[in-house]
Each structure stands twice: as C-alpha cells, then as structure tokens.
PDB file of C-alpha atoms in Angstrom:
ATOM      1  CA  UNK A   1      33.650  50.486 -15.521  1.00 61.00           C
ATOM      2  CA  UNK A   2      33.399  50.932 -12.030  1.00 66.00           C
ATOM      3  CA  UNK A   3      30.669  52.745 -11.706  1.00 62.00           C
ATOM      4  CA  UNK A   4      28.750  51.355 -14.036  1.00 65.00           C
ATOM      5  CA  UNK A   5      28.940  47.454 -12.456  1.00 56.00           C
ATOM      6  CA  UNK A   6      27.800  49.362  -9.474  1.00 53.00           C
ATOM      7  CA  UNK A   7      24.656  51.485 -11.181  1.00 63.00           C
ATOM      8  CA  UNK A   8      23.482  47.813 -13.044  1.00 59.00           C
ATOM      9  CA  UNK A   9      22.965  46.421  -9.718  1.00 53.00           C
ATOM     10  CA  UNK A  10      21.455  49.224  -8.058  1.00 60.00           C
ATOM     11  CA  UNK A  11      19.578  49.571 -10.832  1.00 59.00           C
ATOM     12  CA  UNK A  12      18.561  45.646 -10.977  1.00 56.00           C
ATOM     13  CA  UNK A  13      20.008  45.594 -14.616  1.00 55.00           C
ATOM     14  CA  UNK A  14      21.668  41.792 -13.448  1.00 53.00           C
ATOM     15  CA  UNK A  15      20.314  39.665 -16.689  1.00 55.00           C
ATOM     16  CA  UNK A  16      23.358  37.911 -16.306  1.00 58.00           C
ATOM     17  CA  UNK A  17      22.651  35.918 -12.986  1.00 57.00           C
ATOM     18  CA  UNK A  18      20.715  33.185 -13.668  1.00 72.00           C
ATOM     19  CA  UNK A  19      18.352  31.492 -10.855  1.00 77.00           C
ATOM     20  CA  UNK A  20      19.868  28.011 -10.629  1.00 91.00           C
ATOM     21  CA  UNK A  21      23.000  26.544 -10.554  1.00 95.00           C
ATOM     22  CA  UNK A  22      24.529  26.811 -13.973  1.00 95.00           C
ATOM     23  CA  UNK A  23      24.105  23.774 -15.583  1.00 94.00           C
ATOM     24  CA  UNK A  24      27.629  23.454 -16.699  1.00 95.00           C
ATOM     25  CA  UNK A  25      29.349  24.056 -13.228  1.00 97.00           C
ATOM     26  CA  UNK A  26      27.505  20.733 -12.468  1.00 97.00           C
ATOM     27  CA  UNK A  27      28.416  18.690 -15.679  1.00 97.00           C
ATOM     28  CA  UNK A  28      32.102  19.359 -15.464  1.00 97.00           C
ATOM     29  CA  UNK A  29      33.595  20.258 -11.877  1.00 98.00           C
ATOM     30  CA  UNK A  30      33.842  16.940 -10.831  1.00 96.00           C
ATOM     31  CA  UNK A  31      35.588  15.769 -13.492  1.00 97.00           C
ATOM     32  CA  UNK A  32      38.194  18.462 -12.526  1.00 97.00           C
ATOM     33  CA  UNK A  33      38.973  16.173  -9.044  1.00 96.00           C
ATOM     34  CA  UNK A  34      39.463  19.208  -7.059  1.00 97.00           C
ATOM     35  CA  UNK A  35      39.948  17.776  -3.969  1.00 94.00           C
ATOM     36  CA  UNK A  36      37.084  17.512  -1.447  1.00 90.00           C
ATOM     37  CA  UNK A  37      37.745  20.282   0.962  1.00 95.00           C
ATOM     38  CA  UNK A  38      39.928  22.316  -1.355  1.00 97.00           C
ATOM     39  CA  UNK A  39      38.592  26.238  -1.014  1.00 98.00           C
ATOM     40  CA  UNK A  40      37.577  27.451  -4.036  1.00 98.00           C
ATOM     41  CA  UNK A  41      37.488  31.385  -5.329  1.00 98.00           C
ATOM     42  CA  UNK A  42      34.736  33.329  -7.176  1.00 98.00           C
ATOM     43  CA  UNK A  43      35.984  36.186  -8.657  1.00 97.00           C
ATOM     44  CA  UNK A  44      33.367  38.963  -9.413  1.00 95.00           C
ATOM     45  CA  UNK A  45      31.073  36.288  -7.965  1.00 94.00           C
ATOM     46  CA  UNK A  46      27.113  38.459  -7.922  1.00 91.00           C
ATOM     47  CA  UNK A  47      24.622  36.691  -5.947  1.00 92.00           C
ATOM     48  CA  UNK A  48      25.485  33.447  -7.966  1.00 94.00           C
ATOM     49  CA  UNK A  49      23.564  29.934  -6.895  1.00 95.00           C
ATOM     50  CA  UNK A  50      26.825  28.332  -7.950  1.00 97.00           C
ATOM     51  CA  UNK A  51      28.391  29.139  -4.663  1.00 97.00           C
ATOM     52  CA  UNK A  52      26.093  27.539  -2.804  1.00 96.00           C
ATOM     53  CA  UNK A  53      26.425  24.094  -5.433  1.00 97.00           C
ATOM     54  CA  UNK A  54      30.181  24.218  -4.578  1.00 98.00           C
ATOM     55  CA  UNK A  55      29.349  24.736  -0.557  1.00 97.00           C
ATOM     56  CA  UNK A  56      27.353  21.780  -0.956  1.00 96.00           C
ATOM     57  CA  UNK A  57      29.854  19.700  -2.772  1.00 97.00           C
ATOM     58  CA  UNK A  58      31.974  20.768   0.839  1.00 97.00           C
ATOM     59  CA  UNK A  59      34.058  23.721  -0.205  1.00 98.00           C
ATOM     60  CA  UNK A  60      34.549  26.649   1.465  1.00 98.00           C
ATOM     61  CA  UNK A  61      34.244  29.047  -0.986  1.00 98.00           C
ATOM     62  CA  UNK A  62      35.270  32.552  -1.269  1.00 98.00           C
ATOM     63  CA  UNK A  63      33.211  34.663  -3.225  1.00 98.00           C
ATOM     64  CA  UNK A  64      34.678  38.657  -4.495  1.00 97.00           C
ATOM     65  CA  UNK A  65      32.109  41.257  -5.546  1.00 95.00           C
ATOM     66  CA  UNK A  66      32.284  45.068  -5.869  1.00 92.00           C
ATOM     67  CA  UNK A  67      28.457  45.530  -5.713  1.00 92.00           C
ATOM     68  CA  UNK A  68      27.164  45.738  -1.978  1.00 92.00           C
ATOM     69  CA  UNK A  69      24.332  44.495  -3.473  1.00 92.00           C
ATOM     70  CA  UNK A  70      24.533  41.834  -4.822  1.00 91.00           C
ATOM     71  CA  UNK A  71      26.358  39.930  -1.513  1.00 94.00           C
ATOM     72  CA  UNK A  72      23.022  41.478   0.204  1.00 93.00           C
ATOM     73  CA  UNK A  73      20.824  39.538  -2.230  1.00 92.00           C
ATOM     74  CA  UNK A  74      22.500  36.462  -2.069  1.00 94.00           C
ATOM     75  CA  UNK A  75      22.613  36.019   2.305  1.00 94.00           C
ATOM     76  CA  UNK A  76      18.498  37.316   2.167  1.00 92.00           C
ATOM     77  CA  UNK A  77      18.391  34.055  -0.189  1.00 90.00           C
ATOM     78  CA  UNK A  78      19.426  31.830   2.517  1.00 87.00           C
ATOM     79  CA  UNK A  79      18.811  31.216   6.340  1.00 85.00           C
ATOM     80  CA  UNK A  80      21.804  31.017   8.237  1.00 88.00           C
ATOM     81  CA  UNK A  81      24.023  32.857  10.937  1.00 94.00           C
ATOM     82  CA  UNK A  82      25.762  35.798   9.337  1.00 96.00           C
ATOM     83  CA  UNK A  83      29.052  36.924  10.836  1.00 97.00           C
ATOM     84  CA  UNK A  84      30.403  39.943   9.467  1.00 97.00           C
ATOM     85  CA  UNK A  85      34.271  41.831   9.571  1.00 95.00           C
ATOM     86  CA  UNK A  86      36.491  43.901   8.010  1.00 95.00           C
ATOM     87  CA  UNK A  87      40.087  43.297   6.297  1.00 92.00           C
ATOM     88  CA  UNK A  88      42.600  45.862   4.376  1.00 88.00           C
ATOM     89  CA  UNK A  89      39.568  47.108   2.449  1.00 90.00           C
ATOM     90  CA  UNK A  90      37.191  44.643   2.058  1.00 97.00           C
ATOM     91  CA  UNK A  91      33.805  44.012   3.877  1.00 97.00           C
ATOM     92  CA  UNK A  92      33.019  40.419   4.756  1.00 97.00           C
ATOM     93  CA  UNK A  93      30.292  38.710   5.473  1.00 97.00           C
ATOM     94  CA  UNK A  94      30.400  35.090   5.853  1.00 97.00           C
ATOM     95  CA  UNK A  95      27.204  32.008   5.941  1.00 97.00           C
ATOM     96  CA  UNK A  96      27.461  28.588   6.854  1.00 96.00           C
ATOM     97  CA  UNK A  97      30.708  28.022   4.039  1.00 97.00           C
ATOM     98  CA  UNK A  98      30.171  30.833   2.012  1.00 97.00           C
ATOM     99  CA  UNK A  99      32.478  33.822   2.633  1.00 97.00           C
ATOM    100  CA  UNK A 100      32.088  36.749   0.752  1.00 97.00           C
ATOM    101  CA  UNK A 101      34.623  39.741   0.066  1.00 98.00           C
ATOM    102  CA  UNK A 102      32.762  43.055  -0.810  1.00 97.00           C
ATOM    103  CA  UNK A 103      35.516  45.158  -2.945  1.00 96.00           C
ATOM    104  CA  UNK A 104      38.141  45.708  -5.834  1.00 95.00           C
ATOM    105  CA  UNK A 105      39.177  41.923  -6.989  1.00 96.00           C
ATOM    106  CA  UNK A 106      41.928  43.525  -8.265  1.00 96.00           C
ATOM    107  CA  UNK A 107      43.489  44.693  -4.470  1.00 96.00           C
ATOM    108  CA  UNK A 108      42.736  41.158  -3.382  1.00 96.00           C
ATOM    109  CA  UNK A 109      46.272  40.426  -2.123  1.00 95.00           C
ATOM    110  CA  UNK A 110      47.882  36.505  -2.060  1.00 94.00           C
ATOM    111  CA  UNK A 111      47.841  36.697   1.087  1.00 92.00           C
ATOM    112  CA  UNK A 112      44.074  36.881   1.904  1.00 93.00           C
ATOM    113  CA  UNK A 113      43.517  33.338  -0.102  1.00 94.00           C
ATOM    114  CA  UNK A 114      46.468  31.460   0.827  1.00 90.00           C
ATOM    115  CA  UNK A 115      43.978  28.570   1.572  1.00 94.00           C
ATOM    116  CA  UNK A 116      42.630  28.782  -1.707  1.00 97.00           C
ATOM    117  CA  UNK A 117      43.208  25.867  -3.774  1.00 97.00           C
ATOM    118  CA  UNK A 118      40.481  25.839  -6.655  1.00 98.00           C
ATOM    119  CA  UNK A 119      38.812  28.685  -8.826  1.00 98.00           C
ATOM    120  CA  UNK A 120      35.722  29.365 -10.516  1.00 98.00           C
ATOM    121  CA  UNK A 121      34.676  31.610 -13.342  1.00 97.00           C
ATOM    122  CA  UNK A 122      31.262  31.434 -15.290  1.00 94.00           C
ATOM    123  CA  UNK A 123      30.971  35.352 -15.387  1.00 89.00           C
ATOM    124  CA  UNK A 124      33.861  37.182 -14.950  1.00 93.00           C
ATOM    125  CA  UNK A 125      36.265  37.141 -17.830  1.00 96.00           C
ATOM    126  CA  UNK A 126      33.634  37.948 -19.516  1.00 93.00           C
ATOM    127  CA  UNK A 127      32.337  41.219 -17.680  1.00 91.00           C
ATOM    128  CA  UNK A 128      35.704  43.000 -18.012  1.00 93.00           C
ATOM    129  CA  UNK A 129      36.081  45.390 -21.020  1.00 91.00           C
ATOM    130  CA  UNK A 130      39.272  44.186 -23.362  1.00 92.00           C
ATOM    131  CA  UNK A 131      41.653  46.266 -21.618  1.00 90.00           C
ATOM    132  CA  UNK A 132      40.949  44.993 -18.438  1.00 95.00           C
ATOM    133  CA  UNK A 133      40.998  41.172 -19.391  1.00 97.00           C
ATOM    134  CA  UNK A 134      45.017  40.648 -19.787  1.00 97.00           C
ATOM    135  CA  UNK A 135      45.078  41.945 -15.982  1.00 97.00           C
ATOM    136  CA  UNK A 136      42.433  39.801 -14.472  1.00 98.00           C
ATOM    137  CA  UNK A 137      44.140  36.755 -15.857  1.00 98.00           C
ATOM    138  CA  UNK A 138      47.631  37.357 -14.513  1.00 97.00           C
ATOM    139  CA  UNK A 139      45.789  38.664 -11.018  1.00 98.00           C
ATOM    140  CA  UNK A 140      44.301  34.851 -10.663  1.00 98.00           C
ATOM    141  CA  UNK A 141      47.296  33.591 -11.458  1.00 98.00           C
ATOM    142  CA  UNK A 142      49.483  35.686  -9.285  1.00 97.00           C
ATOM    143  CA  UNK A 143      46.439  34.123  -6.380  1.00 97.00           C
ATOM    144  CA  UNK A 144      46.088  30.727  -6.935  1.00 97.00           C
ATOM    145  CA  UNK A 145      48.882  28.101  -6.130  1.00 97.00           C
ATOM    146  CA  UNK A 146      50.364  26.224  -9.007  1.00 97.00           C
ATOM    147  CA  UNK A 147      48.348  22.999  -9.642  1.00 97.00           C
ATOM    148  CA  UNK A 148      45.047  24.723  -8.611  1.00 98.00           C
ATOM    149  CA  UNK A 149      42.458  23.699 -10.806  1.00 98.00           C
ATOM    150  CA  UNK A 150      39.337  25.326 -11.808  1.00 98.00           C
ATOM    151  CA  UNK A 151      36.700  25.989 -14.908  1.00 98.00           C
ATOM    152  CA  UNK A 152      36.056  28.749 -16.838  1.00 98.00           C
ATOM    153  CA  UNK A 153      32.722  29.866 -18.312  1.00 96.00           C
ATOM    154  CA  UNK A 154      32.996  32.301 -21.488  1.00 95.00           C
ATOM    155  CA  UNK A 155      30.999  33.250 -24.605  1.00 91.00           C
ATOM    156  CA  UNK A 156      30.950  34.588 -27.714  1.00 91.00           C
ATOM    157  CA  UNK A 157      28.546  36.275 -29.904  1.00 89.00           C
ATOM    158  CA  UNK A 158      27.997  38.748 -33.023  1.00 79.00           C
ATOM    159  CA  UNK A 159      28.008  41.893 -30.956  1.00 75.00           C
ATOM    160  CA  UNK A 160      31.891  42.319 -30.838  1.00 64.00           C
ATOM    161  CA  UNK A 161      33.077  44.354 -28.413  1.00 71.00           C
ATOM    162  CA  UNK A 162      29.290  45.185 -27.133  1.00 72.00           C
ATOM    163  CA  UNK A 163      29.084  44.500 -23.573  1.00 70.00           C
ATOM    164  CA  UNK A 164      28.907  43.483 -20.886  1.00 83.00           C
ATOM    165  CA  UNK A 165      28.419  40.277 -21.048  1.00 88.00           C
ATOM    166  CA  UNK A 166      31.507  41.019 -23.823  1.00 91.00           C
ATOM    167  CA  UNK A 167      32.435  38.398 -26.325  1.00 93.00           C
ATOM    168  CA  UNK A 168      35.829  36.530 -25.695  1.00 95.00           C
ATOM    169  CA  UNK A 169      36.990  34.594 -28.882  1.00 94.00           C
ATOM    170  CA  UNK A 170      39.015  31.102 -28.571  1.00 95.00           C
ATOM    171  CA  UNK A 171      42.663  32.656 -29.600  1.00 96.00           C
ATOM    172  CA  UNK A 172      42.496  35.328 -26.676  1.00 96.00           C
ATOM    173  CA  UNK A 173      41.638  33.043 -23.918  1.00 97.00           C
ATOM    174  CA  UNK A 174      44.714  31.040 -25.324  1.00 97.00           C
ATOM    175  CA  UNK A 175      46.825  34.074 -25.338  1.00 98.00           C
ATOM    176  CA  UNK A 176      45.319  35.440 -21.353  1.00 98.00           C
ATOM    177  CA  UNK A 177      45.554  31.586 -20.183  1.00 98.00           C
ATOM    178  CA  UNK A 178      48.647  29.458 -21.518  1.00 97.00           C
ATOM    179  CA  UNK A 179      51.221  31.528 -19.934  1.00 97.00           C
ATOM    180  CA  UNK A 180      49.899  30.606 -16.356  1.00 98.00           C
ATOM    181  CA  UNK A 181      47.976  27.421 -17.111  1.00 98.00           C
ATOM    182  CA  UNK A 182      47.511  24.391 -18.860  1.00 98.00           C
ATOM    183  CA  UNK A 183      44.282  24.547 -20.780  1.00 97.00           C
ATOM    184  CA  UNK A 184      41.703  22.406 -22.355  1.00 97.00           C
ATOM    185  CA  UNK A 185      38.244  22.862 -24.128  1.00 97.00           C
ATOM    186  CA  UNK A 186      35.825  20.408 -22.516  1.00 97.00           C
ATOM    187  CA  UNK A 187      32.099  22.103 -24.652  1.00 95.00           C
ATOM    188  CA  UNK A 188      31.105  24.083 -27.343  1.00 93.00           C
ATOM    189  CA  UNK A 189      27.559  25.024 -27.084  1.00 85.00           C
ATOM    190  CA  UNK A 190      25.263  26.056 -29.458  1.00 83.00           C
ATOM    191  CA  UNK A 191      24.121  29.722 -30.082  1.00 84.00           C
ATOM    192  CA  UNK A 192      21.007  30.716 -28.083  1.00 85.00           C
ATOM    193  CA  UNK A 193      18.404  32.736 -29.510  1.00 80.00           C
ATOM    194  CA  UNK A 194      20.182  36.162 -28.417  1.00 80.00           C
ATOM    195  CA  UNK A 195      22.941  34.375 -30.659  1.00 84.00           C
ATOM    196  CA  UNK A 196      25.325  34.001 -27.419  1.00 86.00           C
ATOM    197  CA  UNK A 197      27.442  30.809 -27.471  1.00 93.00           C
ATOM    198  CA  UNK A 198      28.811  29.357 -24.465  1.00 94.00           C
ATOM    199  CA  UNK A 199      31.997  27.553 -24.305  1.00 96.00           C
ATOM    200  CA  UNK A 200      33.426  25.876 -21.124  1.00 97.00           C
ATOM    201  CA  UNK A 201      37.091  25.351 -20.301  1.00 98.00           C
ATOM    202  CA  UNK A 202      39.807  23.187 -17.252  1.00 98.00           C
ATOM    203  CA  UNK A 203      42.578  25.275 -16.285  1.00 98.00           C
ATOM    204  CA  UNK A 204      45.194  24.385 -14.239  1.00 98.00           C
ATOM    205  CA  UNK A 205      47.760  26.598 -12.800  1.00 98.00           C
ATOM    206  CA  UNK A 206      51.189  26.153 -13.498  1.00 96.00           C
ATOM    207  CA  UNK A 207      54.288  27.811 -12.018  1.00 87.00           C
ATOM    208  CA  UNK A 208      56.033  29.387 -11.924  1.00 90.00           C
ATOM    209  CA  UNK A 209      54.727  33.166 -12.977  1.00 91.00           C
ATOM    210  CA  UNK A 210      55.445  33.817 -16.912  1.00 84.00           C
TER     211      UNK A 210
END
C-alpha cells in the first residue's frame, strides 16, 4: 500500500484532492467549538486547501503525509518563509501555521503532538485498505487527548472494496469509533454521479483507551 500511495502521486494520479476547501469542513467545524487556538492534526493530509481554512480560522495545524510530494505541492501553493528540520524519522517543513510531517502516520509517536488538541479527517479513513482501518483508528486515539474533538469525512459507494478512495459503511465506523469516542452523524449526502456518497461525522475522544 505503501508504494502504491507513493507511485499515485508521483504519478499525479491525486483525483482525490480537490482545489478548494471542502465544503463540508466549512459547514460543520465550527459547530464542533474547538477552541480557538487548539492545534489541530491531519492525518494522511496531501496537499489539502483545508489546512490552510483551519490556519485561517487560527490553528496551528499539523499536517502527516508519506508522499514527498504532495507537502512540495502544497508550500509552491503559497508564499511564505519555509523552515525546514528533522525529528525521529520524519521531515518537516513548516509555513506561516502550517507544519507538515513527511512520513509513516503510523510511527507518529504521542509525544510529537502533545499540543494537539483537535483532529481532522476528510480523506484518510478512507484511503486505508480494510485491514489497515481498525489500526488507524486506535493510532488517533492512542494521539489525541480525551475530549479532543474533530470531524470525519467518509463515503460510500457500489464499488465495495474497490479503492482507494475505499467505501466505509455506517456499522464499521461505529465499530472503529465508539470504543475511543463519542460519535454523531451530522449529513448524509446524496450520491454523485460516480455514485460516491459522502457522509460527515463529530467525534470526540474519550478516555480512557478501550
């Protein structure tokens, strides 16, 4: 899986990132009342134009890709000072309040985002394989603090286990989630033409560890 993240964006295969702020990001994160300041992490973030929304809403935010890539795209996007540095295993390079960790989310270590306070998924869950899902959701919540809040993007559509962008039905993000969070549906949307249906979803971490 890997390798294959990595030859898509080499490759420019990234129909997934879209080239505005997704539209649901700005309907429902304020209604979360993170707090103002909180720092908020991007897991398998891309290029994404969300992070900059949530840098201009005044959170740091700290972004985690594997694909070199991609955290290349999204500084050329923007003017502004780049400072880069290393830390066990990660490259960083960090813009205005955009900091972005180039590696493995999965050796991300609590310790690295012990500021974080919020979290943000609109494309993550649902570029991991099944196998891989069950780990990614007890990683974020081994990282975030208990009463962190954040929204999660998924979809479903007729293509099964096709992917990625791989279809995540309603009973297994309530069997990844519940242990670790409280949950709650906040839209449904309607199937696109490509028949992909977006749903969007409040977590909030509870604790401790199940």
């Amino acid at each position: 899986m890997r390798e294959q993240w990595l030859k898509r964006w080499r490759e420019g295969r990234i129909g997934f990132h879209l080239a505005q702020t997704h539209p649901a990001l700005v309907r429902h994160w304020k209604a979360l009342k993170v707090p103002g300041r909180a720092k908020v992490l991007v897991p398998l973030c891309g290029k994404s134009l969300d992070m900059r929304w949530l840098s201009e809403q005044g959170h740091p935010v700290l972004g985690v890709e594997l694909a070199p890539e991609a955290i290349e795209q999204f500084i050329a996007q923007h003017s502004g000072e780049i400072s880069r540095y290393h830390q066990a295993g990660f490259h960083i390079a960090r813009q205005g309040s955009v900091e972005l960790w180039q590696g493995d989310f999965f050796h991300l270590h609590i310790r690295q985002v012990d500021e974080v306070e919020a979290f943000y998924d609109r494309a993550s869950l649902i570029a991991l394989p099944p196998a891989t899902r069950q780990r990614y959701a007890f990683h974020l919540a081994q990282l975030v603090p208990p009463g962190a809040k954040g929204l999660l993007v998924t979809l479903q559509h007729r293509d099964g286990d096709a992917g990625p962008p791989y279809s995540v039905s309603e009973k297994e993000i309530d069997e990844l989630f519940t242990p670790n969070f409280s949950l709650e549906k906040r839209e449904e949307g309607a199937a696109d033409e490509r028949g992909f249906a977006e749903s969007v979803w409040a977590l909030e971490r509870r604790g401790p560890l199940i």
